[in-house]
């Protein structure tokens, strides 16, 4: 008896994970439009410098997060899958971090050695 | 000699801990294993000869196809190395050997051995054959994609081999393909040769991705009942981690191949700065050659472990079975494999200490690189501690394993030289490097491959390989290979640079002549000795002794198939149910000195240590 | 392909659940279809491909001493004689997001076995994708017309053209592949292959509506990549 | 039994080979003795581990050979032993890493009094340039390279006029004075390497790389290219001559400056725009 109850619960849960209420999709959809509009506005108003960078990155990560979490259902997936997908990104993060240092170094040496009065 | 050990009774055979997610409580039935979560796999059995042996969807046939194709490329690579050694040991002896040819042979030898031989052999060959058998699956999860994977690899090999016959010949840029020289005149094969190489590599990556998805999902999602991750044989762990690395590292190779193809074909300047060639300034500007090196080694270093980790895994199993002893510190071994794999993405630029990159990277990469030495050393300790107080069969398989330990420890320790940034400075780009990586990722994995061939041949072919021939094969190979690469380190100490077609006019290098002759002769012998195995296989297939079902008395599932060799679907009517790890050897009180993974705890209850 | 069965075990949520999933037998991703797991891993690998492209772009752009073209001018369209920055790109972004939304709904209706709605929504997604590719063709031809080539351009650093054509080309290639599959699956859904358990053309395996979710994952990924390209290439 | 003996002979042979080898380092001629010391340290630690591991393995092979009536020990884990081994290895690795990093820190920090030597590599040869009286090298561009301007010095760079152009593939260095080697390449990767100096670094087209050393032994040395650069790689040699201060000064005074070189070409009425190398 207990076993069957558990089965039913699981079935419900399983169904929940695969189909959500339509409202949530529509909301996310709307949010994506709004965020894209905002990030377009960053260019429209020609924000520059750190403000531009942080705004661009902020909207980008928010959009990416929404798509992954809700459209790709990662929000409802078990942590085992989520972890497997997100941990490898540390390698990419490390690569990005080091390449930032690398391009600055290359740029510096190029100005220093190739451009009159550079650096 | 006392044969009685004081077995600590507190250690229990690792039998079924019952997993019950809902309560975490222990099920009173000690043989209980969770019911199947996934339905029976729908298998497509081939109907015609072509469907059974050519475009076959059976992972075992695909594995053999991968194996044979990889061995074919390996033999090509071997012949190329003979030609190189001929030139180095006896310059001018072969009249056709020009510098162009020499560099083409160097390049093709390197690329073939690393990518098309070792990677394909371990992951495509052993991976396909062993994964489904060892985790108790009927087949790979996507047999059709798996079949495509092999044929993609086959086409990649065909394209690679075609480059020998195009005008200008194959590329001679060195296997690292560093731009700008790779695509400039002045390097042999900078026309068609390099293009075919890049296309072939891209095809290989695509084909491998197809296979790799199969290996990963089969291991993650298609294990049999009772087969938890921590009950998988280390072979599967090694191949699994290597596959993960490959899935994440090959993208960098693909990207660099695409970018270099564009540099070559469309004159883009990704990797090409302003270049003055033959008095002309070329149509390039602003690119960065070092970017290629970063991308290449972001792939290239994990690639080293793609070759090494399956070897680690397989050798652990072989040692355990033939020492009749459980692998020492299984958990540590698993975490070491995973840790090495993870860390391998953070160490790539230790190949680039003298490349002119940002000098501060040296600190970062030296530190991360030497951290890897710790899990690697742990693995070595655990191998020898597995031998310790074992009951070691000194047969051919065990000899290869012992040979692996010697060569691997040797090569691993020279790795500490090269990983330690300022020690690398005098040694990089010398013969020391060549000696190091041949020892650690050439000879050592090869030892494992050979051991694995002798170990699993009875399963694949149903016949036992000849032991005597096997021992001759081992000793010639081991002693020969050791005497090639051990002295070669000393050429590096002298400062002899690598990739030199001819070198003896330097005053301080003259003493190297004698050693080079010796090394060349040893190389010829070792290469030739490999044909002992070919002879052995042919002879065995014809007249060999028929193998029993489980000739080595091993525990893992591949020996408990319905037939030997296993048929399509592997396990007959019912999939096996797993109750324990595969290393229950010499359990005190048990009848035999091995307890198969499928044996339920109630069947060995009299051992008294079997408590759940 | 396998059929999913309820395993009868409620595993704990959160990190405890993760530990128990990882330590359990048979499957690590409980209840996740093989194909879906495969698509996730493939996308992870593909993420590395695009990351490598974008990292190369960062390195290339960062270390050239020639000025980078002003993207907001280069990609502007003239509307009534007035240049509107990034107009086309903005429209493309909206088209792709629209198609992503229809795809998400298609997946939902697929799971509810609502064949009609699912089919029409996939078709709408395919049309959206096709529109995107069409606009990209327009964008490419416009730039080529203005003299932008992979090996050089009149606006600044030659790497601009190289990276532009390579990265958007590779993304466009992904979109095109996706569009082809969207059309195939439109047919499969309308023809009722998932109800009749008809075997696939090549793989000879029985299909299931979970394939729509797998396709959806791919399509959302394409959209996801575009979010990054939009931010890093066009806005940066 | 014979297997163990052969393995034992291999290990003994390796040790003997190391002791009696006639092939070893060339005599060092720079300040990088620290690198040699670190190698030696690594050699003793690493070699010790190698011998110990192999001897233990051989011992096991002798002692625990298969016997039908014997059972192996059943002991899946020994947490304490594993912990000890992990920490011991970590300590050993740290001990090897530390000197490596210290020396690398010296390697990338060039002393202030180092004299700059500009090394330009091309397929397949070397060319050298020294800063003139102002002690500074002029900036360069590959596009400027011509017969009358082999380094492509920017004509409008005031620091470039007095740069000393060495018309030879042999460079002279002053003994006991640090040099900063600046490496540039006009075509592909190269590497300016003198085994006796131990130091090396790639020359990368499109940027300038550097390293430094202090020669401390008078003599002539051969320069090798240590980064594969095409079919001529093995033949790409150059030379270094380390001299005492007095000799060096004499040599230096015989060299031509960029200004003098330009003037000479103008006199010869050679078209300065024609590019230099074939």
Coordinates of C-alpha atoms in Angstrom, one line a residue, chain B residues 128 142 158 302 306 342 364 560 612:
Chain B
X128 CA 33.8 -0.2 -27.5
X142 CA 23.2 4.4 -29.7
X158 CA 42.0 7.4 -45.4
X302 CA 44.3 16.5 -21.9
X306 CA 43.3 10.6 -22.9
X342 CA 40.1 17.5 -14.0
X364 CA 50.7 29.3 -12.3
X560 CA 30.5 -14.0 -17.5
X612 CA 25.4 -6.2 4.7

